[in-house]
């Protein structure tokens, strides 16, 4: 855990626990965690089995098994948790949140693969399954799914993924493509959920985002311009603003017991909802509409 600090004081707010995606590791969140530390937020991450520092201990490879890896991090933490999952990590984060609803106060799904899977045919999945052991092929694939990611970042990400065993790559690709049976139903997680898309992501497109958003009863969506599938690497500063706003508004909402935060008030189109969500002494100096 990296604790966000401000003026030397340890922040007592939520811990943002990051869950990486296919072929990645906890290392890919480094820049975003640095941005959030500057905003006074504590963060934590992990390597899923078969990835990163755990390439020699794959064990069972399934979404449920990955979710158990996440729960093993949540349980010892005596703090409010906000789960942030990217790509396949979004599937895993939702399952972990459902498993520990009393501990997870918010859920962020970044460039998410739907919990029900992509269900792409074998010919479409073949290129993903053949990425194992080849940094060069991974670099090409990541470049195709990014906006304008730099050469150094591509080499870095390719190196992270190249350490994953080819047989693990094939099996895990099948895991996220097949998805989980719970994805066919509305989500059992009822807490606030933020779904974030990289505008230039050709894989997680608008239709896929709608599949995700529609399953949550308390959801909101945000887009990040000039970002593709790895928005946390491409635009860590912009993503940090979204996450810090979500984290602090979620915490304020929990403390006040309000039914909606200010973003939810838009959906209700109710002056009273805004009154409940905003501080009594707030001063609105300007209004801004951001698409």
mmCIF file with all atom_site columns, N, CA and C in Angstrom, residues 49-95:
data_model
loop_
_atom_site.group_PDB
_atom_site.id
_atom_site.type_symbol
_atom_site.label_atom_id
_atom_site.label_alt_id
_atom_site.label_comp_id
_atom_site.label_asym_id
_atom_site.label_entity_id
_atom_site.label_seq_id
_atom_site.pdbx_PDB_ins_code
_atom_site.Cartn_x
_atom_site.Cartn_y
_atom_site.Cartn_z
_atom_site.occupancy
_atom_site.B_iso_or_equiv
_atom_site.pdbx_formal_charge
_atom_site.auth_seq_id
_atom_site.auth_comp_id
_atom_site.auth_asym_id
_atom_site.auth_atom_id
_atom_site.pdbx_PDB_model_num
ATOM 1   N N  . UNK A 1 49 ? -2.624  -14.136 -10.013 1.00 0.00 ? 49 UNK A N  1
ATOM 2   C CA . UNK A 1 49 ? -1.901  -15.384 -10.251 1.00 0.00 ? 49 UNK A CA 1
ATOM 3   C C  . UNK A 1 49 ? -1.555  -15.553 -11.730 1.00 0.00 ? 49 UNK A C  1
ATOM 4   N N  . UNK A 1 50 ? -0.320  -15.997 -11.980 1.00 0.00 ? 50 UNK A N  1
ATOM 5   C CA . UNK A 1 50 ? 0.159   -16.178 -13.341 1.00 0.00 ? 50 UNK A CA 1
ATOM 6   C C  . UNK A 1 50 ? 0.728   -14.934 -13.980 1.00 0.00 ? 50 UNK A C  1
ATOM 7   N N  . UNK A 1 51 ? 0.651   -13.782 -13.294 1.00 0.00 ? 51 UNK A N  1
ATOM 8   C CA . UNK A 1 51 ? 1.103   -12.512 -13.844 1.00 0.00 ? 51 UNK A CA 1
ATOM 9   C C  . UNK A 1 51 ? 2.150   -11.869 -12.937 1.00 0.00 ? 51 UNK A C  1
ATOM 10  N N  . UNK A 1 52 ? 2.953   -10.976 -13.520 1.00 0.00 ? 52 UNK A N  1
ATOM 11  C CA . UNK A 1 52 ? 3.896   -10.190 -12.740 1.00 0.00 ? 52 UNK A CA 1
ATOM 12  C C  . UNK A 1 52 ? 4.864   -11.039 -11.945 1.00 0.00 ? 52 UNK A C  1
ATOM 13  N N  . UNK A 1 53 ? 4.867   -10.827 -10.632 1.00 0.00 ? 53 UNK A N  1
ATOM 14  C CA . UNK A 1 53 ? 5.765   -11.581 -9.754  1.00 0.00 ? 53 UNK A CA 1
ATOM 15  C C  . UNK A 1 53 ? 5.249   -12.979 -9.450  1.00 0.00 ? 53 UNK A C  1
ATOM 16  N N  . UNK A 1 54 ? 4.086   -13.330 -10.007 1.00 0.00 ? 54 UNK A N  1
ATOM 17  C CA . UNK A 1 54 ? 3.470   -14.633 -9.701  1.00 0.00 ? 54 UNK A CA 1
ATOM 18  C C  . UNK A 1 54 ? 3.361   -15.523 -10.941 1.00 0.00 ? 54 UNK A C  1
ATOM 19  N N  . UNK A 1 55 ? 4.281   -15.355 -11.875 1.00 0.00 ? 55 UNK A N  1
ATOM 20  C CA . UNK A 1 55 ? 4.227   -16.160 -13.097 1.00 0.00 ? 55 UNK A CA 1
ATOM 21  C C  . UNK A 1 55 ? 4.506   -17.633 -12.835 1.00 0.00 ? 55 UNK A C  1
ATOM 22  N N  . UNK A 1 56 ? 5.148   -17.947 -11.711 1.00 0.00 ? 56 UNK A N  1
ATOM 23  C CA . UNK A 1 56 ? 5.467   -19.345 -11.411 1.00 0.00 ? 56 UNK A CA 1
ATOM 24  C C  . UNK A 1 56 ? 4.414   -19.999 -10.513 1.00 0.00 ? 56 UNK A C  1
ATOM 25  N N  . UNK A 1 57 ? 3.286   -19.318 -10.265 1.00 0.00 ? 57 UNK A N  1
ATOM 26  C CA . UNK A 1 57 ? 2.235   -19.891 -9.425  1.00 0.00 ? 57 UNK A CA 1
ATOM 27  C C  . UNK A 1 57 ? 0.859   -19.616 -10.020 1.00 0.00 ? 57 UNK A C  1
ATOM 28  N N  . UNK A 1 58 ? 0.592   -20.147 -11.227 1.00 0.00 ? 58 UNK A N  1
ATOM 29  C CA . UNK A 1 58 ? -0.705  -19.847 -11.848 1.00 0.00 ? 58 UNK A CA 1
ATOM 30  C C  . UNK A 1 58 ? -1.878  -20.466 -11.103 1.00 0.00 ? 58 UNK A C  1
ATOM 31  N N  . UNK A 1 59 ? -1.781  -21.753 -10.703 1.00 0.00 ? 59 UNK A N  1
ATOM 32  C CA . UNK A 1 59 ? -2.897  -22.390 -10.022 1.00 0.00 ? 59 UNK A CA 1
ATOM 33  C C  . UNK A 1 59 ? -4.140  -22.380 -10.898 1.00 0.00 ? 59 UNK A C  1
ATOM 34  N N  . UNK A 1 60 ? -5.307  -22.297 -10.258 1.00 0.00 ? 60 UNK A N  1
ATOM 35  C CA . UNK A 1 60 ? -6.572  -22.235 -10.996 1.00 0.00 ? 60 UNK A CA 1
ATOM 36  C C  . UNK A 1 60 ? -6.680  -20.894 -11.706 1.00 0.00 ? 60 UNK A C  1
ATOM 37  N N  . UNK A 1 61 ? -7.014  -20.936 -12.969 1.00 0.00 ? 61 UNK A N  1
ATOM 38  C CA . UNK A 1 61 ? -7.166  -19.715 -13.751 1.00 0.00 ? 61 UNK A CA 1
ATOM 39  C C  . UNK A 1 61 ? -8.631  -19.552 -14.124 1.00 0.00 ? 61 UNK A C  1
ATOM 40  N N  . UNK A 1 62 ? -9.321  -18.701 -13.387 1.00 0.00 ? 62 UNK A N  1
ATOM 41  C CA . UNK A 1 62 ? -10.732 -18.412 -13.631 1.00 0.00 ? 62 UNK A CA 1
ATOM 42  C C  . UNK A 1 62 ? -11.024 -17.049 -13.047 1.00 0.00 ? 62 UNK A C  1
ATOM 43  N N  . UNK A 1 63 ? -12.139 -16.444 -13.446 1.00 0.00 ? 63 UNK A N  1
ATOM 44  C CA . UNK A 1 63 ? -12.517 -15.149 -12.882 1.00 0.00 ? 63 UNK A CA 1
ATOM 45  C C  . UNK A 1 63 ? -12.778 -15.267 -11.381 1.00 0.00 ? 63 UNK A C  1
ATOM 46  N N  . UNK A 1 64 ? -13.376 -16.358 -10.942 1.00 0.00 ? 64 UNK A N  1
ATOM 47  C CA . UNK A 1 64 ? -13.628 -16.554 -9.510  1.00 0.00 ? 64 UNK A CA 1
ATOM 48  C C  . UNK A 1 64 ? -12.325 -16.671 -8.739  1.00 0.00 ? 64 UNK A C  1
ATOM 49  N N  . UNK A 1 65 ? -11.344 -17.381 -9.292  1.00 0.00 ? 65 UNK A N  1
ATOM 50  C CA . UNK A 1 65 ? -10.058 -17.528 -8.617  1.00 0.00 ? 65 UNK A CA 1
ATOM 51  C C  . UNK A 1 65 ? -9.332  -16.188 -8.538  1.00 0.00 ? 65 UNK A C  1
ATOM 52  N N  . UNK A 1 66 ? -9.380  -15.415 -9.625  1.00 0.00 ? 66 UNK A N  1
ATOM 53  C CA . UNK A 1 66 ? -8.771  -14.086 -9.601  1.00 0.00 ? 66 UNK A CA 1
ATOM 54  C C  . UNK A 1 66 ? -9.455  -13.200 -8.556  1.00 0.00 ? 66 UNK A C  1
ATOM 55  N N  . UNK A 1 67 ? -10.785 -13.301 -8.469  1.00 0.00 ? 67 UNK A N  1
ATOM 56  C CA . UNK A 1 67 ? -11.516 -12.509 -7.481  1.00 0.00 ? 67 UNK A CA 1
ATOM 57  C C  . UNK A 1 67 ? -11.093 -12.887 -6.059  1.00 0.00 ? 67 UNK A C  1
ATOM 58  N N  . UNK A 1 68 ? -10.801 -14.149 -5.832  1.00 0.00 ? 68 UNK A N  1
ATOM 59  C CA . UNK A 1 68 ? -10.321 -14.561 -4.510  1.00 0.00 ? 68 UNK A CA 1
ATOM 60  C C  . UNK A 1 68 ? -8.967  -13.929 -4.200  1.00 0.00 ? 68 UNK A C  1
ATOM 61  N N  . UNK A 1 69 ? -8.131  -13.744 -5.232  1.00 0.00 ? 69 UNK A N  1
ATOM 62  C CA . UNK A 1 69 ? -6.856  -13.041 -5.029  1.00 0.00 ? 69 UNK A CA 1
ATOM 63  C C  . UNK A 1 69 ? -7.098  -11.621 -4.519  1.00 0.00 ? 69 UNK A C  1
ATOM 64  N N  . UNK A 1 70 ? -8.107  -10.967 -5.077  1.00 0.00 ? 70 UNK A N  1
ATOM 65  C CA . UNK A 1 70 ? -8.422  -9.593  -4.677  1.00 0.00 ? 70 UNK A CA 1
ATOM 66  C C  . UNK A 1 70 ? -8.989  -9.565  -3.254  1.00 0.00 ? 70 UNK A C  1
ATOM 67  N N  . UNK A 1 71 ? -9.893  -10.476 -2.957  1.00 0.00 ? 71 UNK A N  1
ATOM 68  C CA . UNK A 1 71 ? -10.495 -10.536 -1.622  1.00 0.00 ? 71 UNK A CA 1
ATOM 69  C C  . UNK A 1 71 ? -9.426  -10.785 -0.563  1.00 0.00 ? 71 UNK A C  1
ATOM 70  N N  . UNK A 1 72 ? -8.394  -11.539 -0.912  1.00 0.00 ? 72 UNK A N  1
ATOM 71  C CA . UNK A 1 72 ? -7.305  -11.802 0.037   1.00 0.00 ? 72 UNK A CA 1
ATOM 72  C C  . UNK A 1 72 ? -6.551  -10.524 0.400   1.00 0.00 ? 72 UNK A C  1
ATOM 73  N N  . UNK A 1 73 ? -6.610  -9.518  -0.476  1.00 0.00 ? 73 UNK A N  1
ATOM 74  C CA . UNK A 1 73 ? -6.011  -8.214  -0.163  1.00 0.00 ? 73 UNK A CA 1
ATOM 75  C C  . UNK A 1 73 ? -6.995  -7.360  0.637   1.00 0.00 ? 73 UNK A C  1
ATOM 76  N N  . UNK A 1 74 ? -8.272  -7.439  0.304   1.00 0.00 ? 74 UNK A N  1
ATOM 77  C CA . UNK A 1 74 ? -9.286  -6.622  0.973   1.00 0.00 ? 74 UNK A CA 1
ATOM 78  C C  . UNK A 1 74 ? -9.422  -6.992  2.449   1.00 0.00 ? 74 UNK A C  1
ATOM 79  N N  . UNK A 1 75 ? -9.508  -8.280  2.737   1.00 0.00 ? 75 UNK A N  1
ATOM 80  C CA . UNK A 1 75 ? -9.860  -8.730  4.085   1.00 0.00 ? 75 UNK A CA 1
ATOM 81  C C  . UNK A 1 75 ? -8.952  -8.190  5.194   1.00 0.00 ? 75 UNK A C  1
ATOM 82  N N  . UNK A 1 76 ? -7.615  -8.155  5.018   1.00 0.00 ? 76 UNK A N  1
ATOM 83  C CA . UNK A 1 76 ? -6.777  -7.652  6.116   1.00 0.00 ? 76 UNK A CA 1
ATOM 84  C C  . UNK A 1 76 ? -6.784  -6.133  6.273   1.00 0.00 ? 76 UNK A C  1
ATOM 85  N N  . UNK A 1 77 ? -7.316  -5.408  5.297   1.00 0.00 ? 77 UNK A N  1
ATOM 86  C CA . UNK A 1 77 ? -7.273  -3.949  5.340   1.00 0.00 ? 77 UNK A CA 1
ATOM 87  C C  . UNK A 1 77 ? -8.437  -3.413  6.167   1.00 0.00 ? 77 UNK A C  1
ATOM 88  N N  . UNK A 1 78 ? -8.118  -2.712  7.193   1.00 0.00 ? 78 UNK A N  1
ATOM 89  C CA . UNK A 1 78 ? -9.154  -2.126  8.048   1.00 0.00 ? 78 UNK A CA 1
ATOM 90  C C  . UNK A 1 78 ? -9.495  -0.734  7.539   1.00 0.00 ? 78 UNK A C  1
ATOM 91  N N  . UNK A 1 79 ? -9.875  -0.660  6.270   1.00 0.00 ? 79 UNK A N  1
ATOM 92  C CA . UNK A 1 79 ? -10.161 0.627   5.628   1.00 0.00 ? 79 UNK A CA 1
ATOM 93  C C  . UNK A 1 79 ? -11.292 0.452   4.637   1.00 0.00 ? 79 UNK A C  1
ATOM 94  N N  . UNK A 1 80 ? -11.957 1.539   4.340   1.00 0.00 ? 80 UNK A N  1
ATOM 95  C CA . UNK A 1 80 ? -12.927 1.570   3.243   1.00 0.00 ? 80 UNK A CA 1
ATOM 96  C C  . UNK A 1 80 ? -12.187 1.307   1.933   1.00 0.00 ? 80 UNK A C  1
ATOM 97  N N  . UNK A 1 81 ? -12.768 0.506   1.041   1.00 0.00 ? 81 UNK A N  1
ATOM 98  C CA . UNK A 1 81 ? -12.121 0.121   -0.206  1.00 0.00 ? 81 UNK A CA 1
ATOM 99  C C  . UNK A 1 81 ? -12.927 0.620   -1.400  1.00 0.00 ? 81 UNK A C  1
ATOM 100 N N  . UNK A 1 82 ? -12.218 1.203   -2.368  1.00 0.00 ? 82 UNK A N  1
ATOM 101 C CA . UNK A 1 82 ? -12.784 1.457   -3.689  1.00 0.00 ? 82 UNK A CA 1
ATOM 102 C C  . UNK A 1 82 ? -12.000 0.601   -4.662  1.00 0.00 ? 82 UNK A C  1
ATOM 103 N N  . UNK A 1 83 ? -12.678 -0.297  -5.361  1.00 0.00 ? 83 UNK A N  1
ATOM 104 C CA . UNK A 1 83 ? -12.024 -1.187  -6.310  1.00 0.00 ? 83 UNK A CA 1
ATOM 105 C C  . UNK A 1 83 ? -11.978 -0.547  -7.692  1.00 0.00 ? 83 UNK A C  1
ATOM 106 N N  . UNK A 1 84 ? -10.813 -0.605  -8.324  1.00 0.00 ? 84 UNK A N  1
ATOM 107 C CA . UNK A 1 84 ? -10.628 -0.077  -9.672  1.00 0.00 ? 84 UNK A CA 1
ATOM 108 C C  . UNK A 1 84 ? -10.087 -1.210  -10.537 1.00 0.00 ? 84 UNK A C  1
ATOM 109 N N  . UNK A 1 85 ? -10.869 -1.656  -11.514 1.00 0.00 ? 85 UNK A N  1
ATOM 110 C CA . UNK A 1 85 ? -10.441 -2.746  -12.374 1.00 0.00 ? 85 UNK A CA 1
ATOM 111 C C  . UNK A 1 85 ? -10.395 -2.314  -13.827 1.00 0.00 ? 85 UNK A C  1
ATOM 112 N N  . UNK A 1 86 ? -9.338  -2.728  -14.536 1.00 0.00 ? 86 UNK A N  1
ATOM 113 C CA . UNK A 1 86 ? -9.188  -2.350  -15.939 1.00 0.00 ? 86 UNK A CA 1
ATOM 114 C C  . UNK A 1 86 ? -9.287  -3.584  -16.827 1.00 0.00 ? 86 UNK A C  1
ATOM 115 N N  . UNK A 1 87 ? -10.067 -3.473  -17.916 1.00 0.00 ? 87 UNK A N  1
ATOM 116 C CA . UNK A 1 87 ? -10.210 -4.536  -18.890 1.00 0.00 ? 87 UNK A CA 1
ATOM 117 C C  . UNK A 1 87 ? -10.711 -5.811  -18.215 1.00 0.00 ? 87 UNK A C  1
ATOM 118 N N  . UNK A 1 88 ? -9.965  -6.921  -18.281 1.00 0.00 ? 88 UNK A N  1
ATOM 119 C CA . UNK A 1 88 ? -10.350 -8.130  -17.547 1.00 0.00 ? 88 UNK A CA 1
ATOM 120 C C  . UNK A 1 88 ? -10.444 -7.860  -16.056 1.00 0.00 ? 88 UNK A C  1
ATOM 121 N N  . UNK A 1 89 ? -9.630  -6.931  -15.561 1.00 0.00 ? 89 UNK A N  1
ATOM 122 C CA . UNK A 1 89 ? -9.670  -6.578  -14.143 1.00 0.00 ? 89 UNK A CA 1
ATOM 123 C C  . UNK A 1 89 ? -11.007 -6.024  -13.709 1.00 0.00 ? 89 UNK A C  1
ATOM 124 N N  . UNK A 1 90 ? -11.783 -5.462  -14.653 1.00 0.00 ? 90 UNK A N  1
ATOM 125 C CA . UNK A 1 90 ? -13.122 -4.966  -14.324 1.00 0.00 ? 90 UNK A CA 1
ATOM 126 C C  . UNK A 1 90 ? -14.050 -6.128  -14.000 1.00 0.00 ? 90 UNK A C  1
ATOM 127 N N  . UNK A 1 91 ? -13.936 -7.216  -14.758 1.00 0.00 ? 91 UNK A N  1
ATOM 128 C CA . UNK A 1 91 ? -14.731 -8.409  -14.456 1.00 0.00 ? 91 UNK A CA 1
ATOM 129 C C  . UNK A 1 91 ? -14.411 -8.911  -13.044 1.00 0.00 ? 91 UNK A C  1
ATOM 130 N N  . UNK A 1 92 ? -13.125 -8.960  -12.741 1.00 0.00 ? 92 UNK A N  1
ATOM 131 C CA . UNK A 1 92 ? -12.657 -9.481  -11.451 1.00 0.00 ? 92 UNK A CA 1
ATOM 132 C C  . UNK A 1 92 ? -13.073 -8.561  -10.312 1.00 0.00 ? 92 UNK A C  1
ATOM 133 N N  . UNK A 1 93 ? -12.937 -7.253  -10.518 1.00 0.00 ? 93 UNK A N  1
ATOM 134 C CA . UNK A 1 93 ? -13.285 -6.287  -9.469  1.00 0.00 ? 93 UNK A CA 1
ATOM 135 C C  . UNK A 1 93 ? -14.763 -6.373  -9.116  1.00 0.00 ? 93 UNK A C  1
ATOM 136 N N  . UNK A 1 94 ? -15.624 -6.543  -10.115 1.00 0.00 ? 94 UNK A N  1
ATOM 137 C CA . UNK A 1 94 ? -17.056 -6.656  -9.816  1.00 0.00 ? 94 UNK A CA 1
ATOM 138 C C  . UNK A 1 94 ? -17.343 -7.884  -8.958  1.00 0.00 ? 94 UNK A C  1
ATOM 139 N N  . UNK A 1 95 ? -16.743 -9.020  -9.309  1.00 0.00 ? 95 UNK A N  1
ATOM 140 C CA . UNK A 1 95 ? -16.960 -10.239 -8.526  1.00 0.00 ? 95 UNK A CA 1
ATOM 141 C C  . UNK A 1 95 ? -16.455 -10.066 -7.097  1.00 0.00 ? 95 UNK A C  1
#
